[in-house]
Amino acid sequence: YQKFVGWQQAYLASTRGNLDRDYWLQQLSGTLPVLAMPTDYLRPLVSQYRGASHTVCVDQKTVEAIRQLCRKHGASLFAMLLAVYKVLLYRYTHQSDLIVGTASNGRVQSRFNSVVGNFVNPIALRSRPHVRLAFSTYLEQIRDTVVNALSHADYPFSLLVEHIQPERNHDTWPIYQTWFGLQHGQSDEGEDWSHWVLGEDAASVNFDLRLMAAENQRGLLLSFKYRRDLFSADTIASLAEHYKNLLADILAKPNCCLGELEILSSAEKSWQLDNWNAPALDAVEHDCLHEL
């Protein structure tokens, strides 16, 4: 690991290190968006970061359909699941500027593959969804964002924060407030392994919301990790179903605009349109509008 530290010090003083720094300063220039997810509870004055998670499963048939769409657009499974997650955040927040954090493994050189130590480096993936943007186009934008970010992923995130000096809030993570990760497992690994890599036993969380995905024998597990002092369990369960609804509609209509993709289930849509908008009233024929 000492050799890695030496390499990193030389890298930071090199032309490549300066180019990587400039790339990130350009990517994260201007006003940085703060994720505006609607919460069930007001942000506490003193944060406890109590965590909980809700997990759903995507079946193997759907995973294969996802892979087919990925192949068509030259995108990885990671880019596809991230794009769907960003659409979900966009539909919840209506923010046209979104940043999601993820991790690079930091072992870009094979000589460090067997070295014990912390090589993981966070990276910030910024994109700008739009209501009229086709999902297929957005997926390709996310694909390019991920590829470019990974090619500049050696620059330490901690130093980047020092350069940018984002406005700090005691209750929010700097630069991004949500996280996405995909863990690749072996086909013969058991169910317990998938739950372990998803971190479902963790009692605390740093981010408002985090989506972790892991492959297993049944298909794909999606674990939505959240802060209990911000969200209720019912809200996150609903959000997880909305992710699956979006995914299904995207697979059926990949060229559909982001604003037209179906996020609600048929039952939920019927409830909101029919039950919440029931028109039956007792008629009042003679009262004036201001009296009503």
PDB file of C-alpha atoms in Angstrom:
ATOM      1  CA  TYR A   1       0.000   0.000   0.000  1.00  0.00           C
ATOM      2  CA  GLN A   2       2.966   2.309   0.588  1.00  0.00           C
ATOM      3  CA  LYS A   3       3.816   1.973  -3.110  1.00  0.00           C
ATOM      4  CA  PHE A   4       0.263   3.031  -3.987  1.00  0.00           C
ATOM      5  CA  VAL A   5       0.618   6.114  -1.778  1.00  0.00           C
ATOM      6  CA  GLY A   6       3.849   6.966  -3.582  1.00  0.00           C
ATOM      7  CA  TRP A   7       2.177   6.526  -6.971  1.00  0.00           C
ATOM      8  CA  GLN A   8      -0.732   8.752  -5.923  1.00  0.00           C
ATOM      9  CA  GLN A   9       1.594  11.531  -4.761  1.00  0.00           C
ATOM     10  CA  ALA A  10       3.413  11.441  -8.109  1.00  0.00           C
ATOM     11  CA  TYR A  11       0.074  11.392  -9.955  1.00  0.00           C
ATOM     12  CA  LEU A  12      -1.195  14.513  -8.145  1.00  0.00           C
ATOM     13  CA  ALA A  13       1.935  16.406  -9.209  1.00  0.00           C
ATOM     14  CA  SER A  14       1.696  15.209 -12.821  1.00  0.00           C
ATOM     15  CA  THR A  15       0.024  16.674 -15.909  1.00  0.00           C
ATOM     16  CA  ARG A  16      -2.544  13.894 -15.840  1.00  0.00           C
ATOM     17  CA  GLY A  17      -3.444  14.688 -12.251  1.00  0.00           C
ATOM     18  CA  ASN A  18      -4.008  18.328 -13.184  1.00  0.00           C
ATOM     19  CA  LEU A  19      -6.132  17.336 -16.176  1.00  0.00           C
ATOM     20  CA  ASP A  20      -8.290  15.066 -14.005  1.00  0.00           C
ATOM     21  CA  ARG A  21      -8.707  17.862 -11.457  1.00  0.00           C
ATOM     22  CA  ASP A  22      -9.742  20.312 -14.181  1.00  0.00           C
ATOM     23  CA  TYR A  23     -12.240  17.791 -15.564  1.00  0.00           C
ATOM     24  CA  TRP A  24     -14.001  17.508 -12.212  1.00  0.00           C
ATOM     25  CA  LEU A  25     -13.936  21.240 -11.576  1.00  0.00           C
ATOM     26  CA  GLN A  26     -15.660  21.716 -14.930  1.00  0.00           C
ATOM     27  CA  GLN A  27     -18.196  18.952 -14.271  1.00  0.00           C
ATOM     28  CA  LEU A  28     -19.079  20.387 -10.878  1.00  0.00           C
ATOM     29  CA  SER A  29     -18.941  24.070 -11.778  1.00  0.00           C
ATOM     30  CA  GLY A  30     -21.725  26.524 -11.055  1.00  0.00           C
ATOM     31  CA  THR A  31     -24.389  26.100  -8.405  1.00  0.00           C
ATOM     32  CA  LEU A  32     -24.499  22.523  -7.177  1.00  0.00           C
ATOM     33  CA  PRO A  33     -28.009  21.089  -6.837  1.00  0.00           C
ATOM     34  CA  VAL A  34     -29.197  19.845  -3.459  1.00  0.00           C
ATOM     35  CA  LEU A  35     -31.504  16.856  -3.790  1.00  0.00           C
ATOM     36  CA  ALA A  36     -35.021  18.057  -2.989  1.00  0.00           C
ATOM     37  CA  MET A  37     -36.777  14.769  -2.293  1.00  0.00           C
ATOM     38  CA  PRO A  38     -40.121  15.310  -0.535  1.00  0.00           C
ATOM     39  CA  THR A  39     -39.711  13.955   2.992  1.00  0.00           C
ATOM     40  CA  ASP A  40     -42.225  12.708   5.529  1.00  0.00           C
ATOM     41  CA  TYR A  41     -40.526  14.486   8.423  1.00  0.00           C
ATOM     42  CA  LEU A  42     -38.696  17.779   8.835  1.00  0.00           C
ATOM     43  CA  ARG A  43     -34.939  17.564   8.931  1.00  0.00           C
ATOM     44  CA  PRO A  44     -33.879  17.204  12.565  1.00  0.00           C
ATOM     45  CA  LEU A  45     -31.712  19.809  14.231  1.00  0.00           C
ATOM     46  CA  VAL A  46     -29.535  17.003  15.553  1.00  0.00           C
ATOM     47  CA  SER A  47     -29.076  14.191  13.011  1.00  0.00           C
ATOM     48  CA  GLN A  48     -28.944  10.606  14.183  1.00  0.00           C
ATOM     49  CA  TYR A  49     -28.589   9.026  10.713  1.00  0.00           C
ATOM     50  CA  ARG A  50     -30.697   6.030  11.728  1.00  0.00           C
ATOM     51  CA  GLY A  51     -30.991   3.738   8.753  1.00  0.00           C
ATOM     52  CA  ALA A  52     -33.434   1.204   7.388  1.00  0.00           C
ATOM     53  CA  SER A  53     -33.859  -0.511   4.036  1.00  0.00           C
ATOM     54  CA  HIS A  54     -36.513  -1.897   1.737  1.00  0.00           C
ATOM     55  CA  THR A  55     -35.610  -4.550  -0.824  1.00  0.00           C
ATOM     56  CA  VAL A  56     -37.415  -5.636  -3.989  1.00  0.00           C
ATOM     57  CA  CYS A  57     -36.469  -8.268  -6.554  1.00  0.00           C
ATOM     58  CA  VAL A  58     -36.351  -7.977 -10.346  1.00  0.00           C
ATOM     59  CA  ASP A  59     -36.851 -11.394 -11.944  1.00  0.00           C
ATOM     60  CA  GLN A  60     -34.369 -13.004 -14.310  1.00  0.00           C
ATOM     61  CA  LYS A  61     -36.575 -12.514 -17.380  1.00  0.00           C
ATOM     62  CA  THR A  62     -36.683  -8.771 -16.780  1.00  0.00           C
ATOM     63  CA  VAL A  63     -32.925  -8.685 -16.184  1.00  0.00           C
ATOM     64  CA  GLU A  64     -32.379 -10.283 -19.585  1.00  0.00           C
ATOM     65  CA  ALA A  65     -34.660  -7.664 -21.196  1.00  0.00           C
ATOM     66  CA  ILE A  66     -32.575  -4.978 -19.466  1.00  0.00           C
ATOM     67  CA  ARG A  67     -29.381  -6.478 -20.852  1.00  0.00           C
ATOM     68  CA  GLN A  68     -30.837  -6.518 -24.370  1.00  0.00           C
ATOM     69  CA  LEU A  69     -31.649  -2.811 -24.136  1.00  0.00           C
ATOM     70  CA  CYS A  70     -28.153  -2.161 -22.768  1.00  0.00           C
ATOM     71  CA  ARG A  71     -26.561  -3.970 -25.698  1.00  0.00           C
ATOM     72  CA  LYS A  72     -28.647  -1.970 -28.157  1.00  0.00           C
ATOM     73  CA  HIS A  73     -27.329   1.321 -26.759  1.00  0.00           C
ATOM     74  CA  GLY A  74     -23.825   0.202 -25.830  1.00  0.00           C
ATOM     75  CA  ALA A  75     -24.501   0.775 -22.139  1.00  0.00           C
ATOM     76  CA  SER A  76     -23.558  -1.248 -19.080  1.00  0.00           C
ATOM     77  CA  LEU A  77     -26.045  -2.648 -16.586  1.00  0.00           C
ATOM     78  CA  PHE A  78     -24.706  -0.072 -14.130  1.00  0.00           C
ATOM     79  CA  ALA A  79     -25.493   2.828 -16.506  1.00  0.00           C
ATOM     80  CA  MET A  80     -28.976   1.463 -17.209  1.00  0.00           C
ATOM     81  CA  LEU A  81     -29.984   1.045 -13.560  1.00  0.00           C
ATOM     82  CA  LEU A  82     -28.479   4.436 -12.727  1.00  0.00           C
ATOM     83  CA  ALA A  83     -30.444   6.087 -15.553  1.00  0.00           C
ATOM     84  CA  VAL A  84     -33.699   4.610 -14.245  1.00  0.00           C
ATOM     85  CA  TYR A  85     -32.816   5.776 -10.733  1.00  0.00           C
ATOM     86  CA  LYS A  86     -32.152   9.293 -11.992  1.00  0.00           C
ATOM     87  CA  VAL A  87     -35.474   9.344 -13.829  1.00  0.00           C
ATOM     88  CA  LEU A  88     -37.153   8.297 -10.591  1.00  0.00           C
ATOM     89  CA  LEU A  89     -35.445  11.142  -8.708  1.00  0.00           C
ATOM     90  CA  TYR A  90     -36.369  13.563 -11.494  1.00  0.00           C
ATOM     91  CA  ARG A  91     -40.028  12.583 -11.365  1.00  0.00           C
ATOM     92  CA  TYR A  92     -40.089  12.985  -7.574  1.00  0.00           C
ATOM     93  CA  THR A  93     -38.192  16.285  -7.417  1.00  0.00           C
ATOM     94  CA  HIS A  94     -38.709  17.915 -10.862  1.00  0.00           C
ATOM     95  CA  GLN A  95     -35.040  18.950 -10.675  1.00  0.00           C
ATOM     96  CA  SER A  96     -33.369  19.254 -14.077  1.00  0.00           C
ATOM     97  CA  ASP A  97     -29.891  19.017 -12.526  1.00  0.00           C
ATOM     98  CA  LEU A  98     -29.075  15.867 -10.544  1.00  0.00           C
ATOM     99  CA  ILE A  99     -25.900  14.533  -8.966  1.00  0.00           C
ATOM    100  CA  VAL A 100     -25.648  10.934  -7.741  1.00  0.00           C
ATOM    101  CA  GLY A 101     -22.568   9.598  -5.992  1.00  0.00           C
ATOM    102  CA  THR A 102     -20.986   6.240  -6.654  1.00  0.00           C
ATOM    103  CA  ALA A 103     -17.614   4.557  -6.109  1.00  0.00           C
ATOM    104  CA  SER A 104     -14.724   3.615  -8.353  1.00  0.00           C
ATOM    105  CA  ASN A 105     -12.646   0.695  -7.135  1.00  0.00           C
ATOM    106  CA  GLY A 106      -9.450   2.744  -7.428  1.00  0.00           C
ATOM    107  CA  ARG A 107      -7.392  -0.202  -8.692  1.00  0.00           C
ATOM    108  CA  VAL A 108      -6.762   1.082 -12.192  1.00  0.00           C
ATOM    109  CA  GLN A 109      -3.322  -0.516 -12.258  1.00  0.00           C
ATOM    110  CA  SER A 110      -3.108  -4.300 -12.177  1.00  0.00           C
ATOM    111  CA  ARG A 111      -0.021  -4.202  -9.930  1.00  0.00           C
ATOM    112  CA  PHE A 112      -2.269  -3.038  -7.075  1.00  0.00           C
ATOM    113  CA  ASN A 113      -4.919  -5.763  -7.514  1.00  0.00           C
ATOM    114  CA  SER A 114      -3.570  -7.951  -4.705  1.00  0.00           C
ATOM    115  CA  VAL A 115      -2.678  -5.114  -2.322  1.00  0.00           C
ATOM    116  CA  VAL A 116      -4.690  -4.917   0.891  1.00  0.00           C
ATOM    117  CA  GLY A 117      -5.948  -1.405   1.596  1.00  0.00           C
ATOM    118  CA  ASN A 118      -8.611   1.167   0.859  1.00  0.00           C
ATOM    119  CA  PHE A 119      -8.516   2.128  -2.820  1.00  0.00           C
ATOM    120  CA  VAL A 120     -12.177   3.106  -3.231  1.00  0.00           C
ATOM    121  CA  ASN A 121     -12.689   6.674  -4.435  1.00  0.00           C
ATOM    122  CA  PRO A 122     -16.129   8.325  -4.609  1.00  0.00           C
ATOM    123  CA  ILE A 123     -17.138  10.034  -7.858  1.00  0.00           C
ATOM    124  CA  ALA A 124     -20.027  12.380  -8.635  1.00  0.00           C
ATOM    125  CA  LEU A 125     -22.225  11.641 -11.679  1.00  0.00           C
ATOM    126  CA  ARG A 126     -24.051  14.756 -12.864  1.00  0.00           C
ATOM    127  CA  SER A 127     -26.753  14.827 -15.524  1.00  0.00           C
ATOM    128  CA  ARG A 128     -29.597  17.062 -16.675  1.00  0.00           C
ATOM    129  CA  PRO A 129     -32.861  15.235 -17.357  1.00  0.00           C
ATOM    130  CA  HIS A 130     -35.659  16.967 -19.249  1.00  0.00           C
ATOM    131  CA  VAL A 131     -39.356  16.227 -19.557  1.00  0.00           C
ATOM    132  CA  ARG A 132     -39.171  15.927 -23.377  1.00  0.00           C
ATOM    133  CA  LEU A 133     -35.946  13.928 -23.490  1.00  0.00           C
ATOM    134  CA  ALA A 134     -36.329  10.358 -24.751  1.00  0.00           C
ATOM    135  CA  PHE A 135     -35.136   7.743 -22.277  1.00  0.00           C
ATOM    136  CA  SER A 136     -32.948   6.064 -24.918  1.00  0.00           C
ATOM    137  CA  THR A 137     -31.151   9.389 -25.465  1.00  0.00           C
ATOM    138  CA  TYR A 138     -30.851   9.955 -21.726  1.00  0.00           C
ATOM    139  CA  LEU A 139     -29.398   6.453 -21.271  1.00  0.00           C
ATOM    140  CA  GLU A 140     -26.699   7.232 -23.834  1.00  0.00           C
ATOM    141  CA  GLN A 141     -25.914  10.482 -22.011  1.00  0.00           C
ATOM    142  CA  ILE A 142     -25.609   8.595 -18.717  1.00  0.00           C
ATOM    143  CA  ARG A 143     -23.421   5.984 -20.443  1.00  0.00           C
ATOM    144  CA  ASP A 144     -21.027   8.686 -21.641  1.00  0.00           C
ATOM    145  CA  THR A 145     -21.059  10.392 -18.226  1.00  0.00           C
ATOM    146  CA  VAL A 146     -20.096   7.148 -16.479  1.00  0.00           C
ATOM    147  CA  VAL A 147     -17.334   6.316 -18.997  1.00  0.00           C
ATOM    148  CA  ASN A 148     -15.814   9.807 -18.751  1.00  0.00           C
ATOM    149  CA  ALA A 149     -16.071   9.858 -14.962  1.00  0.00           C
ATOM    150  CA  LEU A 150     -14.292   6.528 -14.627  1.00  0.00           C
ATOM    151  CA  SER A 151     -11.514   7.701 -16.942  1.00  0.00           C
ATOM    152  CA  HIS A 152     -10.861  10.569 -14.498  1.00  0.00           C
ATOM    153  CA  ALA A 153     -11.612   8.625 -11.326  1.00  0.00           C
ATOM    154  CA  ASP A 154      -8.086   8.675  -9.893  1.00  0.00           C
ATOM    155  CA  TYR A 155      -8.428  12.197  -8.538  1.00  0.00           C
ATOM    156  CA  PRO A 156      -9.209  11.974  -4.786  1.00  0.00           C
ATOM    157  CA  PHE A 157     -12.718  13.107  -3.913  1.00  0.00           C
ATOM    158  CA  SER A 158     -11.530  14.643  -0.638  1.00  0.00           C
ATOM    159  CA  LEU A 159      -9.202  17.004  -2.517  1.00  0.00           C
ATOM    160  CA  LEU A 160     -11.983  17.840  -4.942  1.00  0.00           C
ATOM    161  CA  VAL A 161     -14.197  18.927  -2.054  1.00  0.00           C
ATOM    162  CA  GLU A 162     -11.381  21.175  -0.824  1.00  0.00           C
ATOM    163  CA  HIS A 163     -11.085  22.807  -4.260  1.00  0.00           C
ATOM    164  CA  ILE A 164     -14.814  23.313  -4.738  1.00  0.00           C
ATOM    165  CA  GLN A 165     -15.592  24.249  -1.136  1.00  0.00           C
ATOM    166  CA  PRO A 166     -19.341  23.569  -1.478  1.00  0.00           C
ATOM    167  CA  GLU A 167     -21.772  25.213   0.882  1.00  0.00           C
ATOM    168  CA  ARG A 168     -21.999  22.891   3.852  1.00  0.00           C
ATOM    169  CA  ASN A 169     -25.080  21.968   5.804  1.00  0.00           C
ATOM    170  CA  HIS A 170     -24.757  19.970   8.998  1.00  0.00           C
ATOM    171  CA  ASP A 171     -27.440  17.570   7.800  1.00  0.00           C
ATOM    172  CA  THR A 172     -26.483  16.945   4.155  1.00  0.00           C
ATOM    173  CA  TRP A 173     -23.508  15.342   2.447  1.00  0.00           C
ATOM    174  CA  PRO A 174     -21.449  17.767   0.317  1.00  0.00           C
ATOM    175  CA  ILE A 175     -21.866  17.678  -3.507  1.00  0.00           C
ATOM    176  CA  TYR A 176     -24.397  14.820  -3.546  1.00  0.00           C
ATOM    177  CA  GLN A 177     -27.010  13.494  -1.129  1.00  0.00           C
ATOM    178  CA  THR A 178     -27.859  10.178  -2.754  1.00  0.00           C
ATOM    179  CA  TRP A 179     -25.814   7.161  -3.836  1.00  0.00           C
ATOM    180  CA  PHE A 180     -26.049   4.315  -6.316  1.00  0.00           C
ATOM    181  CA  GLY A 181     -24.010   1.133  -6.434  1.00  0.00           C
ATOM    182  CA  LEU A 182     -24.080  -2.183  -8.293  1.00  0.00           C
ATOM    183  CA  GLN A 183     -22.386  -5.259  -6.834  1.00  0.00           C
ATOM    184  CA  HIS A 184     -21.555  -8.061  -9.245  1.00  0.00           C
ATOM    185  CA  GLY A 185     -21.735 -11.527  -7.713  1.00  0.00           C
ATOM    186  CA  GLN A 186     -20.980 -14.988  -9.005  1.00  0.00           C
ATOM    187  CA  SER A 187     -23.846 -17.091 -10.302  1.00  0.00           C
ATOM    188  CA  ASP A 188     -23.233 -19.753  -7.658  1.00  0.00           C
ATOM    189  CA  GLU A 189     -23.324 -17.342  -4.740  1.00  0.00           C
ATOM    190  CA  GLY A 190     -26.225 -17.757  -2.354  1.00  0.00           C
ATOM    191  CA  GLU A 191     -28.955 -15.350  -1.309  1.00  0.00           C
ATOM    192  CA  ASP A 192     -27.189 -14.498   1.942  1.00  0.00           C
ATOM    193  CA  TRP A 193     -24.209 -13.143   0.009  1.00  0.00           C
ATOM    194  CA  SER A 194     -26.406 -10.724  -1.959  1.00  0.00           C
ATOM    195  CA  HIS A 195     -28.006  -9.342   1.185  1.00  0.00           C
ATOM    196  CA  TRP A 196     -24.590  -8.980   2.789  1.00  0.00           C
ATOM    197  CA  VAL A 197     -23.111  -6.881  -0.046  1.00  0.00           C
ATOM    198  CA  LEU A 198     -26.231  -4.715  -0.049  1.00  0.00           C
ATOM    199  CA  GLY A 199     -25.394  -3.712   3.511  1.00  0.00           C
ATOM    200  CA  GLU A 200     -28.908  -4.388   4.784  1.00  0.00           C
ATOM    201  CA  ASP A 201     -27.643  -5.061   8.276  1.00  0.00           C
ATOM    202  CA  ALA A 202     -26.200  -1.539   8.645  1.00  0.00           C
ATOM    203  CA  ALA A 203     -27.983   0.546  11.281  1.00  0.00           C
ATOM    204  CA  SER A 204     -26.853   3.990  10.105  1.00  0.00           C
ATOM    205  CA  VAL A 205     -26.704   5.844   6.787  1.00  0.00           C
ATOM    206  CA  ASN A 206     -24.820   8.907   5.596  1.00  0.00           C
ATOM    207  CA  PHE A 207     -27.057   9.740   2.634  1.00  0.00           C
ATOM    208  CA  ASP A 208     -30.713  10.705   2.500  1.00  0.00           C
ATOM    209  CA  LEU A 209     -31.354   7.874   0.067  1.00  0.00           C
ATOM    210  CA  ARG A 210     -29.176   5.135  -1.369  1.00  0.00           C
ATOM    211  CA  LEU A 211     -29.934   2.465  -3.942  1.00  0.00           C
ATOM    212  CA  MET A 212     -27.767  -0.641  -3.946  1.00  0.00           C
ATOM    213  CA  ALA A 213     -28.243  -3.402  -6.511  1.00  0.00           C
ATOM    214  CA  ALA A 214     -26.808  -6.907  -6.507  1.00  0.00           C
ATOM    215  CA  GLU A 215     -27.219  -9.837  -8.848  1.00  0.00           C
ATOM    216  CA  ASN A 216     -28.110 -13.267  -7.522  1.00  0.00           C
ATOM    217  CA  GLN A 217     -29.607 -16.533  -8.726  1.00  0.00           C
ATOM    218  CA  ARG A 218     -33.152 -15.123  -8.825  1.00  0.00           C
ATOM    219  CA  GLY A 219     -32.283 -12.005 -10.810  1.00  0.00           C
ATOM    220  CA  LEU A 220     -31.518  -8.619  -9.319  1.00  0.00           C
ATOM    221  CA  LEU A 221     -31.994  -7.361  -5.780  1.00  0.00           C
ATOM    222  CA  LEU A 222     -32.642  -3.641  -5.314  1.00  0.00           C
ATOM    223  CA  SER A 223     -32.139  -2.328  -1.794  1.00  0.00           C
ATOM    224  CA  PHE A 224     -33.385   1.182  -1.024  1.00  0.00           C
ATOM    225  CA  LYS A 225     -31.526   2.403   2.023  1.00  0.00           C
ATOM    226  CA  TYR A 226     -32.945   5.506   3.693  1.00  0.00           C
ATOM    227  CA  ARG A 227     -32.789   7.735   6.742  1.00  0.00           C
ATOM    228  CA  ARG A 228     -35.575   6.935   9.153  1.00  0.00           C
ATOM    229  CA  ASP A 229     -35.615  10.497  10.469  1.00  0.00           C
ATOM    230  CA  LEU A 230     -36.618  11.713   6.970  1.00  0.00           C
ATOM    231  CA  PHE A 231     -38.739   8.973   5.386  1.00  0.00           C
ATOM    232  CA  SER A 232     -41.366   6.502   6.553  1.00  0.00           C
ATOM    233  CA  ALA A 233     -41.188   2.835   5.621  1.00  0.00           C
ATOM    234  CA  ASP A 234     -44.395   3.123   3.547  1.00  0.00           C
ATOM    235  CA  THR A 235     -42.951   5.977   1.493  1.00  0.00           C
ATOM    236  CA  ILE A 236     -39.822   4.014   0.588  1.00  0.00           C
ATOM    237  CA  ALA A 237     -41.858   0.896  -0.199  1.00  0.00           C
ATOM    238  CA  SER A 238     -43.927   3.004  -2.598  1.00  0.00           C
ATOM    239  CA  LEU A 239     -40.786   4.552  -4.099  1.00  0.00           C
ATOM    240  CA  ALA A 240     -39.320   1.086  -4.714  1.00  0.00           C
ATOM    241  CA  GLU A 241     -42.471   0.033  -6.559  1.00  0.00           C
ATOM    242  CA  HIS A 242     -42.332   3.224  -8.615  1.00  0.00           C
ATOM    243  CA  TYR A 243     -38.789   2.284  -9.657  1.00  0.00           C
ATOM    244  CA  LYS A 244     -40.018  -1.107 -10.859  1.00  0.00           C
ATOM    245  CA  ASN A 245     -42.951   0.523 -12.679  1.00  0.00           C
ATOM    246  CA  LEU A 246     -40.605   2.925 -14.447  1.00  0.00           C
ATOM    247  CA  LEU A 247     -38.288   0.076 -15.374  1.00  0.00           C
ATOM    248  CA  ALA A 248     -41.153  -1.948 -16.876  1.00  0.00           C
ATOM    249  CA  ASP A 249     -42.437   1.022 -18.896  1.00  0.00           C
ATOM    250  CA  ILE A 250     -38.933   1.854 -20.123  1.00  0.00           C
ATOM    251  CA  LEU A 251     -38.449  -1.709 -21.372  1.00  0.00           C
ATOM    252  CA  ALA A 252     -41.780  -1.479 -23.193  1.00  0.00           C
ATOM    253  CA  LYS A 253     -41.216   2.051 -24.569  1.00  0.00           C
ATOM    254  CA  PRO A 254     -37.488   2.949 -24.471  1.00  0.00           C
ATOM    255  CA  ASN A 255     -38.008   5.956 -26.762  1.00  0.00           C
ATOM    256  CA  CYS A 256     -40.713   7.454 -24.562  1.00  0.00           C
ATOM    257  CA  CYS A 257     -40.061  10.917 -23.101  1.00  0.00           C
ATOM    258  CA  LEU A 258     -39.020  11.050 -19.448  1.00  0.00           C
ATOM    259  CA  GLY A 259     -42.111  13.041 -18.492  1.00  0.00           C
ATOM    260  CA  GLU A 260     -44.475  10.495 -20.058  1.00  0.00           C
ATOM    261  CA  LEU A 261     -43.062   7.305 -18.568  1.00  0.00           C
ATOM    262  CA  GLU A 262     -45.543   5.570 -16.270  1.00  0.00           C
ATOM    263  CA  ILE A 263     -44.523   5.691 -12.632  1.00  0.00           C
ATOM    264  CA  LEU A 264     -47.787   4.546 -11.027  1.00  0.00           C
ATOM    265  CA  SER A 265     -49.243   1.061 -11.034  1.00  0.00           C
ATOM    266  CA  SER A 266     -52.690   0.707 -12.639  1.00  0.00           C
ATOM    267  CA  ALA A 267     -54.270   0.262  -9.212  1.00  0.00           C
ATOM    268  CA  GLU A 268     -52.534   3.356  -7.813  1.00  0.00           C
ATOM    269  CA  LYS A 269     -53.411   5.397 -10.888  1.00  0.00           C
ATOM    270  CA  SER A 270     -57.049   4.345 -10.682  1.00  0.00           C
ATOM    271  CA  TRP A 271     -57.168   5.242  -6.987  1.00  0.00           C
ATOM    272  CA  GLN A 272     -55.718   8.709  -7.550  1.00  0.00           C
ATOM    273  CA  LEU A 273     -57.794   9.541 -10.629  1.00  0.00           C
ATOM    274  CA  ASP A 274     -61.091   7.982  -9.553  1.00  0.00           C
ATOM    275  CA  ASN A 275     -61.272   7.813  -5.752  1.00  0.00           C
ATOM    276  CA  TRP A 276     -59.452  11.086  -5.071  1.00  0.00           C
ATOM    277  CA  ASN A 277     -61.447  12.877  -7.757  1.00  0.00           C
ATOM    278  CA  ALA A 278     -64.890  11.437  -7.050  1.00  0.00           C
ATOM    279  CA  PRO A 279     -67.289  14.027  -8.553  1.00  0.00           C
ATOM    280  CA  ALA A 280     -70.452  13.030  -6.681  1.00  0.00           C
ATOM    281  CA  LEU A 281     -71.816  15.965  -4.633  1.00  0.00           C
ATOM    282  CA  ASP A 282     -75.118  17.018  -3.154  1.00  0.00           C
ATOM    283  CA  ALA A 283     -76.408  19.630  -5.589  1.00  0.00           C
ATOM    284  CA  VAL A 284     -77.005  23.119  -4.209  1.00  0.00           C
ATOM    285  CA  GLU A 285     -79.029  25.165  -6.674  1.00  0.00           C
ATOM    286  CA  HIS A 286     -79.448  28.592  -5.141  1.00  0.00           C
ATOM    287  CA  ASP A 287     -76.376  29.392  -3.023  1.00  0.00           C
ATOM    288  CA  CYS A 288     -73.918  31.921  -4.418  1.00  0.00           C
ATOM    289  CA  LEU A 289     -70.302  31.002  -5.004  1.00  0.00           C
ATOM    290  CA  HIS A 290     -68.961  33.119  -2.141  1.00  0.00           C
ATOM    291  CA  GLU A 291     -71.531  31.541   0.224  1.00  0.00           C
ATOM    292  CA  LEU A 292     -70.373  28.074  -0.761  1.00  0.00           C
TER     293      LEU A 292
END
